[in-house]
Short mmCIF file of C-alpha atoms in Angstrom, two decimals:
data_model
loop_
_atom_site.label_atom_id
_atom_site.label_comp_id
_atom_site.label_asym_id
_atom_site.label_seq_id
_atom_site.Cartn_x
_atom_site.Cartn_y
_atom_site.Cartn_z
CA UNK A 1 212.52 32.19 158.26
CA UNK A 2 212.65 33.24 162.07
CA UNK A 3 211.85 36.82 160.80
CA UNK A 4 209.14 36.00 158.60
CA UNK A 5 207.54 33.88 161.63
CA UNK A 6 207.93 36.97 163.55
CA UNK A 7 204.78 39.36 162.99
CA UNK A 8 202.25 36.44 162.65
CA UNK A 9 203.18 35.08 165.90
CA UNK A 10 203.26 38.59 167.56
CA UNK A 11 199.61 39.10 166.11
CA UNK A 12 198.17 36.00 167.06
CA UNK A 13 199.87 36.98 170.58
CA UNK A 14 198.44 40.05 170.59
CA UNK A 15 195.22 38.95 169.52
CA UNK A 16 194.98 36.62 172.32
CA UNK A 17 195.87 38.83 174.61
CA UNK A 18 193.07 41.18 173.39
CA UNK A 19 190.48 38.43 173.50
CA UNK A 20 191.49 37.92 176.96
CA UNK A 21 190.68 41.28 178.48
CA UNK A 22 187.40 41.46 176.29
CA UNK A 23 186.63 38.33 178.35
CA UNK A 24 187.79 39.23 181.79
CA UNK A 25 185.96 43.00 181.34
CA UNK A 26 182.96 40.92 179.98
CA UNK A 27 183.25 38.94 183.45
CA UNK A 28 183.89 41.53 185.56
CA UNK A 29 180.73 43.85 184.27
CA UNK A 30 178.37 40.40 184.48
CA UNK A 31 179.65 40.18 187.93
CA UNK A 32 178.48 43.65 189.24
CA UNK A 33 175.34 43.24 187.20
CA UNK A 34 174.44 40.55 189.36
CA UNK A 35 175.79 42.15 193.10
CA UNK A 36 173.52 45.39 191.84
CA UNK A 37 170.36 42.75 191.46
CA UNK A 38 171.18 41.19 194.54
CA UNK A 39 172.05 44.03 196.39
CA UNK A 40 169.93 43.86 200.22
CA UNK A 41 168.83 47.78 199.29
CA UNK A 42 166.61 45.96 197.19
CA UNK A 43 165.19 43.11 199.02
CA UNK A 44 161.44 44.52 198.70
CA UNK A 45 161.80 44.63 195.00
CA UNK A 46 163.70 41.54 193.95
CA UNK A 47 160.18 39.43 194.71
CA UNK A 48 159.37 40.76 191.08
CA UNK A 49 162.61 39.20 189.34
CA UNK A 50 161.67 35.96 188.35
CA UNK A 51 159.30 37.81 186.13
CA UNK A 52 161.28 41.03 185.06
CA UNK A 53 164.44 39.10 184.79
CA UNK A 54 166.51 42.03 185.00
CA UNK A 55 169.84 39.94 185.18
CA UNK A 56 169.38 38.09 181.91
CA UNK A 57 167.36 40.91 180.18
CA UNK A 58 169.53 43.59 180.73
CA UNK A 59 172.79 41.12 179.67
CA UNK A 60 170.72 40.24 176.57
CA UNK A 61 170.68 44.22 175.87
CA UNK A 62 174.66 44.34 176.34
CA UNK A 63 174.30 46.93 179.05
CA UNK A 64 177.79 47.92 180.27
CA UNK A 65 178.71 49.82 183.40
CA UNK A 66 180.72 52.17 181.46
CA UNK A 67 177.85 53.56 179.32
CA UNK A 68 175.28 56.23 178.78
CA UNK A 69 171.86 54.65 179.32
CA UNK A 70 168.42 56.96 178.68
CA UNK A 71 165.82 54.59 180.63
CA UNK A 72 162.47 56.17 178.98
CA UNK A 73 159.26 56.28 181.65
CA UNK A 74 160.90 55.02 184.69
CA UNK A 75 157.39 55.64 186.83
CA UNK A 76 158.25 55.07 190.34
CA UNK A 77 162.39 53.34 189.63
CA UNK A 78 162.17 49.90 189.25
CA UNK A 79 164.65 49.20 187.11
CA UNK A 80 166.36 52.90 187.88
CA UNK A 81 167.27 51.10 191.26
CA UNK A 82 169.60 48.88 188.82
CA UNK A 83 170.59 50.69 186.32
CA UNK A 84 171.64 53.52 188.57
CA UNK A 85 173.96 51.71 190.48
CA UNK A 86 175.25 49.59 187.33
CA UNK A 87 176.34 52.58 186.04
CA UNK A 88 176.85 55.24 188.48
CA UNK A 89 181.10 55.18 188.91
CA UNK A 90 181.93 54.99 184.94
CA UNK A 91 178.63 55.60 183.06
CA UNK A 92 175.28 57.83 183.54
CA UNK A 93 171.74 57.00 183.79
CA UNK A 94 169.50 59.98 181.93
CA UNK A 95 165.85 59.09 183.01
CA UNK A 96 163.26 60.54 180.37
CA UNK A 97 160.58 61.12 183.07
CA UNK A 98 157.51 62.72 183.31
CA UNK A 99 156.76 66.46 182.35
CA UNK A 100 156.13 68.41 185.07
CA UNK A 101 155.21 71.51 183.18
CA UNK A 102 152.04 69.78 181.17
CA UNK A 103 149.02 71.57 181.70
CA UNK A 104 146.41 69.84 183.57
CA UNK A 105 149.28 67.09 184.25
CA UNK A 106 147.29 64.26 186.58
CA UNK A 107 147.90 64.09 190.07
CA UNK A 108 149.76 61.31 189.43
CA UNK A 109 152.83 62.80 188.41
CA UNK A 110 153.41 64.74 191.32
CA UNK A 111 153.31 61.50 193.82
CA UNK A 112 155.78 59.74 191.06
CA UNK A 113 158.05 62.13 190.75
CA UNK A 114 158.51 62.56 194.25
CA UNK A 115 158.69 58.41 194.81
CA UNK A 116 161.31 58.35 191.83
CA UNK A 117 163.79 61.07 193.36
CA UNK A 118 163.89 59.46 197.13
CA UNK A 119 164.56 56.35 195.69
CA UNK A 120 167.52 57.68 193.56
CA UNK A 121 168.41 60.12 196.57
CA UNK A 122 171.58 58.23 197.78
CA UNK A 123 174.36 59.84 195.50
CA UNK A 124 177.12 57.63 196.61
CA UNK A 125 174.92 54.43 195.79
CA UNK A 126 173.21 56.01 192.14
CA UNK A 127 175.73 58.52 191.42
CA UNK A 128 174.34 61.77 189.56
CA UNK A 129 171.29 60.61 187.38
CA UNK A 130 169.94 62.98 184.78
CA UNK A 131 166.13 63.79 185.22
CA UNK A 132 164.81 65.14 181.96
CA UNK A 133 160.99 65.58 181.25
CA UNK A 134 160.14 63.75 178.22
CA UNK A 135 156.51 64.10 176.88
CA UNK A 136 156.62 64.26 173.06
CA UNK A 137 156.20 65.53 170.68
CA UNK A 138 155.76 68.79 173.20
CA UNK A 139 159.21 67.87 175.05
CA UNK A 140 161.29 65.08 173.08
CA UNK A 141 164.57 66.02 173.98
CA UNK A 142 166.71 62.91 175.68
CA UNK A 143 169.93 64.76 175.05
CA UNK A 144 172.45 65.46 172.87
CA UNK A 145 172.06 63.66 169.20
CA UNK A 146 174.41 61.26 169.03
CA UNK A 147 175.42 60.86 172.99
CA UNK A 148 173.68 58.05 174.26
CA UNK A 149 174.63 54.12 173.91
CA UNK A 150 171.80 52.58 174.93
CA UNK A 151 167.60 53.95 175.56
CA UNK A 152 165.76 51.41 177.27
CA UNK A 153 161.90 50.75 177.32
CA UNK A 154 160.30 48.86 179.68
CA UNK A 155 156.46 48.20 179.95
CA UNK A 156 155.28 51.48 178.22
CA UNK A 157 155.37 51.19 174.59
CA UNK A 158 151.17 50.53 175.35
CA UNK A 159 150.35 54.52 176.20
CA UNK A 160 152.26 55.77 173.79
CA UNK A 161 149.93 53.84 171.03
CA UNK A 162 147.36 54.78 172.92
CA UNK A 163 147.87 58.35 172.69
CA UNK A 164 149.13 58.16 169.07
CA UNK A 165 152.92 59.02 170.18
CA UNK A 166 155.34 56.16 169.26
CA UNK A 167 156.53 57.40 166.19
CA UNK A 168 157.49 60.25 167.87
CA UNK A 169 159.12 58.72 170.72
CA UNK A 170 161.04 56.55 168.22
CA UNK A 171 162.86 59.43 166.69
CA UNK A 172 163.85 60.68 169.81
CA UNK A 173 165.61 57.69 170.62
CA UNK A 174 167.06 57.76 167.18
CA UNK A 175 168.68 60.97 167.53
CA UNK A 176 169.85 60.13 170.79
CA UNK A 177 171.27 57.35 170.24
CA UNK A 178 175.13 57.38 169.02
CA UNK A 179 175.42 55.35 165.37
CA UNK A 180 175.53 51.77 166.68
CA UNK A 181 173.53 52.42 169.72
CA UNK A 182 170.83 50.19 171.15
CA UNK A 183 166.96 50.78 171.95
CA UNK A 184 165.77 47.49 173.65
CA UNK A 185 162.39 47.32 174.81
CA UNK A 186 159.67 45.31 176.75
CA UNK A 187 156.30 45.51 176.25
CA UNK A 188 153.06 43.21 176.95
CA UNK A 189 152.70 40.91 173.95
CA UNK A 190 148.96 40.82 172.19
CA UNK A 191 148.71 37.97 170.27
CA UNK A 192 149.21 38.24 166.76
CA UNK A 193 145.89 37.21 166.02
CA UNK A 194 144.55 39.71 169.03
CA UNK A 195 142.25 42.72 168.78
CA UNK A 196 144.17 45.44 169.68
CA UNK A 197 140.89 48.07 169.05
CA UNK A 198 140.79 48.41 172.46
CA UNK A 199 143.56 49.86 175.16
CA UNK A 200 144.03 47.31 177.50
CA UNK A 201 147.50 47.15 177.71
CA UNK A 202 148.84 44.69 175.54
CA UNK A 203 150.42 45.50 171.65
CA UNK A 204 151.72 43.22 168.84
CA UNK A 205 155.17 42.57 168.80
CA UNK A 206 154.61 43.04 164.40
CA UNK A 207 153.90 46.23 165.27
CA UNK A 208 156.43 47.81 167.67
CA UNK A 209 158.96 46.03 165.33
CA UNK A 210 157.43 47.59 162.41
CA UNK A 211 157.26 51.15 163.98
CA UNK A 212 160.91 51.02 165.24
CA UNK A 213 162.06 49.37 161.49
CA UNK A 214 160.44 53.09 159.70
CA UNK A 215 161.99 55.10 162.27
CA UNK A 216 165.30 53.39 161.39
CA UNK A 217 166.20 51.28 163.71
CA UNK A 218 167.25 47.57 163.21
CA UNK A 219 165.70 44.53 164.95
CA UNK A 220 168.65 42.76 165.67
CA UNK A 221 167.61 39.99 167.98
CA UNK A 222 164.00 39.02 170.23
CA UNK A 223 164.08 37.06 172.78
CA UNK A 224 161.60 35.05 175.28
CA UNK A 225 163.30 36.02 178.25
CA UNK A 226 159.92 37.43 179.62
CA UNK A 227 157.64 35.35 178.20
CA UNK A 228 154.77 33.84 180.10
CA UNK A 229 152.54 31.22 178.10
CA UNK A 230 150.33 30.81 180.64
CA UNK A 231 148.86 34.31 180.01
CA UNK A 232 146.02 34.40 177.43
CA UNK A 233 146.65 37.87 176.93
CA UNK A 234 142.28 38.59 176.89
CA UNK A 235 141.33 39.70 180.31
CA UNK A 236 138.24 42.04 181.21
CA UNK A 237 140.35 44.40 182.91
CA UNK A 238 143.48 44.08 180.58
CA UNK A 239 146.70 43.66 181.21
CA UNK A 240 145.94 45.14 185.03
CA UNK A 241 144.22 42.19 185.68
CA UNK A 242 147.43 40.41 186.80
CA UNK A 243 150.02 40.90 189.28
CA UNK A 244 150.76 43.26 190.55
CA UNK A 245 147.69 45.18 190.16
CA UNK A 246 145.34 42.36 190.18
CA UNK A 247 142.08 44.74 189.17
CA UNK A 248 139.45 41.93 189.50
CA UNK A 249 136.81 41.91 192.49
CA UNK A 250 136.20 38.47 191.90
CA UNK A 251 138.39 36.56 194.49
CA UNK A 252 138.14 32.83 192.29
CA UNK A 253 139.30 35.04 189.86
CA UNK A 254 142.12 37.04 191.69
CA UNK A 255 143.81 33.48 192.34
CA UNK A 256 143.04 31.90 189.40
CA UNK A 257 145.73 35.49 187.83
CA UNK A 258 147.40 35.25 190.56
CA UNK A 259 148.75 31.86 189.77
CA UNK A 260 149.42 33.00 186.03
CA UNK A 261 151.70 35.17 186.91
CA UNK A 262 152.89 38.52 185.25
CA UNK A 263 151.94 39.32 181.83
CA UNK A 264 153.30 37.26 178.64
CA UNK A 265 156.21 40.56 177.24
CA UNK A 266 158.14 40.60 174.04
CA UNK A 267 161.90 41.80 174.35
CA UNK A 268 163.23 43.36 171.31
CA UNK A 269 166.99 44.13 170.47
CA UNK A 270 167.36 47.06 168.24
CA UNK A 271 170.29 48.76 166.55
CA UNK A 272 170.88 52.18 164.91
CA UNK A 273 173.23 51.77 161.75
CA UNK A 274 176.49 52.81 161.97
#
């Protein structure tokens, strides 16, 4: 009897014990997460939290420290300034940033770039991140197919309808990603019933899911995290018409956004099969 008692008992033992460390890792990698996010280097930018929520958005993607994240469009390093850090002893950061070689490539670029590498310039703070100029379909290489855990997208999923690209930036992240991996993204939500003719910054959540769904990629979860209802989503200037651009001249105006806050954002969770 004592024998046959034996092996359950030593797998329900060992079971707990592997529970256990799942838990305490779990802990350990919230934990940093949050002493990145409240780290004093970034003071100046943690006035924009309570409406990125990097903290519970970035948890609800299941970043780990140990992982290989692709952050697509970083601009000027927002969220590079967390990631970086979050992952820079056991993972990488590859940033999919602008391409430098496009011909008659906007000013713009230049002045980015430049922002985006002195703010990632401290090596023993963001460890070694990966630059790589992403502009497809003419450069749509993240990496190697297969290598990457996680791609995140955050505010930029607008352009790329704009200039007719998603799909194409969809199977990039496909092929990046490792079976299993996960493409979680943010964008500013159009209501459903919204004209989206027009650019002005806002897309339906129906249709990024539906995009990402053909490429083959699963929704597995969407959450509210970023939502603002107090944002009608319909202003003359777009999406720029709220903080922090605020692109009205109209000063009743300006505080009448400014007290709406950010923009209302969708945040989708999405999986490539195994």
């Amino acid at each position: 009897m004592l024998k046959t008692l034996t092996k359950p008992i030593a797998s329900i033992v060992a079971g707990a014990c592997f529970v256990t460390m799942t838990l305490t890792q779990a802990a350990m990698a919230n934990e940093h997460l949050k002493n990145v996010i409240e780290a004093q280097e970034r003071a100046e930018e943690s006035v924009r939290d309570k409406y990125r929520n990097p903290y519970e958005t970035l948890s609800f993607f299941g970043a780990e420290p140990n992982m290989t994240i692709v952050e697509l469009a970083p601009s000027g390093g927002w969220y590079s300034e967390i990631l970086g850090p979050y992952v820079a002893k056991e993972g990488k950061l590859i940033a999919g940033h602008f391409n430098m070689e496009r011909e008659n490539a906007p000013a713009y670029f230049t002045r980015a770039m430049a922002a985006y590498k002195e703010r990632i310039a401290d090596k023993e703070r963001f460890g070694d991140i990966d630059i790589v100029p992403f502009d497809p379909p003419a450069k749509s290489r993240l990496g190697e197919s297969g290598s990457a855990d996680m791609v995140l997208s955050f505010r930029s999923v607008h352009g790329w309808k704009r200039d007719g690209v998603f799909g194409d930036v969809l199977k990039s992240v496909y092929d990046v990603l490792k079976p299993g991996g996960t493409f979680g993204i943010v964008g500013h939500r159009l209501p459903e019933d919204g004209d989206d003719s027009e650019f002005t910054g806002y897309v339906k959540q129906s249709w990024v899911i539906e995009m990402a769904e053909a490429a083959g990629l699963k929704l597995v979860e969407s959450s509210e995290i970023n939502a603002n209802p107090n944002d009608p989503a319909n202003h003359e200037n777009g999406v720029w018409s709220l903080p922090p651009s605020l692109s009205v001249k109209d000063e009743a105006l300006k505080e009448r956004n400014r007290k709406i806050g950010e923009s209302d954002r969708f945040t989708l969770k999405f999986v490539k099969a195994s």
